[in-house]
Amino acid sequence: MATYLYGFEEDRFQQAVSQYLKCVICRNVLRDPVTCRDHQHLFCRACITTHLANFERCPSCNEELNVETLSDAPRVVTNVLSELKIRCDFYKRGCIKFVELGDLEKHCKECEFGPAICLNQGCFIDVNRRDLMYHERTVCERRRIECHNCVELRQEMGTMKQTLTGMNEKLDMAAGNEEMKCDLKEMAKQLERISMQLQHGGGMNTKSKVIVAGGLNDDGGDKALQSVEMFDLSKQAWTLLQPMNKCRVTASAVVYNNQMIVSGGFDNEDDVLNSLEALENLDEVSPLSTWEDIPAELPQNLFGHQSVVFNDNLIVVGGGDNERHFDNISEVSLVPPYTSKLLASMTKKTAAHGMECFDDKLVIVGGGNINTSTNVDNNVVMYDVSKNQCEVLAPLPYPVKIMATVRWHDNVIVLGGMENDDEALNRVSIYNVKTQKSHMLPPMLYKRKDCTAVVVGSMIIVMGGLDENNHVLKSVESFNFSRYTWEELPSMHEARAFATSVAC
């Protein structure tokens, strides 16, 4: 026996619905409308079918009636109904769209908030369709987990294999080149080392330290910081390191050749810098390790910029000085002769944005004018370093700047920051670069803007920033993907906002 659905609740519609379009039996808006034979009283097919199972008469005019003698509603009725705007069936699951009733069935079949079943063995949880891939790969307790360090090791191994192949080809053309033979042997040893690490779960090269440098402290008035401190995860303790050579606020930091390189920012005199300095030998860094100036310079004085390392070059994106913001994407050589050049321009000028590197592609998110509380963007731009091209991707779910970002597999995770109202956020969103869709993660314990963050193993560690009252924070918290919760970590020695950090 066929089954039918009863009428639509009126509160799902965008506007009030005429009484003439409501079922006489259920008093809801007609669904699959039919009429009695002679007087065209309107009913939902489900309602009148149920009624006729017990009483073979029309409930309005009392004429004899059965299922076989029901008539389809007049076309004018179905046309008017089909144009009514109604909430999606999955509005309680999060869909906020109103669609025409005639398109409702098609929309619901495709709606990203529709139910989907996790297919991981032993799970079968019902989640929103748009969250299925994220649930199955990231948060499902039954998922297969790939160690973050192993992903990095495989990427490193792939790059080395390509280089090794190229060197072998050159060696074939230049037989007897002893120097190249030595390089090949050394690279082969490194490949063997990485293979061993992968066999042992990547545990031989696990990042276990976080270094945070510079920033701003409001103790006794705004003060630019030179100070540097290191967090040892194994000891759960912070250690003060040697200060940088300059105070640096809103600088950018990268790891290159076992060094932490910090670029730009502004100092205690509000002078914007173009210099770089490095903390070397990160594997054995200690309170006695000192900072060394690097001969390279940024193409202009910059703060609020972002940078990554690509093929011995520092790729510098956006930022500003005291008077303007830039749309520049520039390259600074980290090896002699330390040259710099402009590579490309973004679609708009931006600073205080986030950026993460995915092989030869940079994903730039959010940002705006760092000097005002307005002009906040939700833009996402991908810059292909190899092709020297920019591509606009689907936007973030909300505008945000002065936030922290980290990379997690194929995702950019956006932590805290602020919208146009200048208030600090504790929101955390995850943007998948491949699908260009976002999901929300659990909010942080504290509202933070101008914070800094890194990934260590399966944890995101977020440090410092400004809270909702614009007080500078020294608190630290971590998000553990395995437990899917935020937890407090030991606080830094100094409160700091606008700092920069790396994991090593």
PDB file of C-alpha atoms in Angstrom, residues 67 98 104 150 229 241 304 391 473 492 494 502:
ATOM      1  CA  VAL A  67      -9.890   6.777  -3.104  1.00  0.00           C
ATOM      2  CA  PHE A  98      13.854  29.140   1.482  1.00  0.00           C
ATOM      3  CA  LEU A 104      11.643  21.455  -2.606  1.00  0.00           C
ATOM      4  CA  CYS A 150      54.005  10.724   8.464  1.00  0.00           C
ATOM      5  CA  GLU A 229      60.406  31.587  24.844  1.00  0.00           C
ATOM      6  CA  LEU A 241      65.533  31.955  25.296  1.00  0.00           C
ATOM      7  CA  GLY A 304      51.144  42.095   9.191  1.00  0.00           C
ATOM      8  CA  GLU A 391      42.849  31.966  -8.273  1.00  0.00           C
ATOM      9  CA  LEU A 473      46.925  37.127  27.248  1.00  0.00           C
ATOM     10  CA  MET A 492      53.839  31.649  28.796  1.00  0.00           C
ATOM     11  CA  GLU A 494      55.068  36.872  29.270  1.00  0.00           C
ATOM     12  CA  VAL A 502      57.027  27.938  14.889  1.00  0.00           C
TER      13      VAL A 502
END
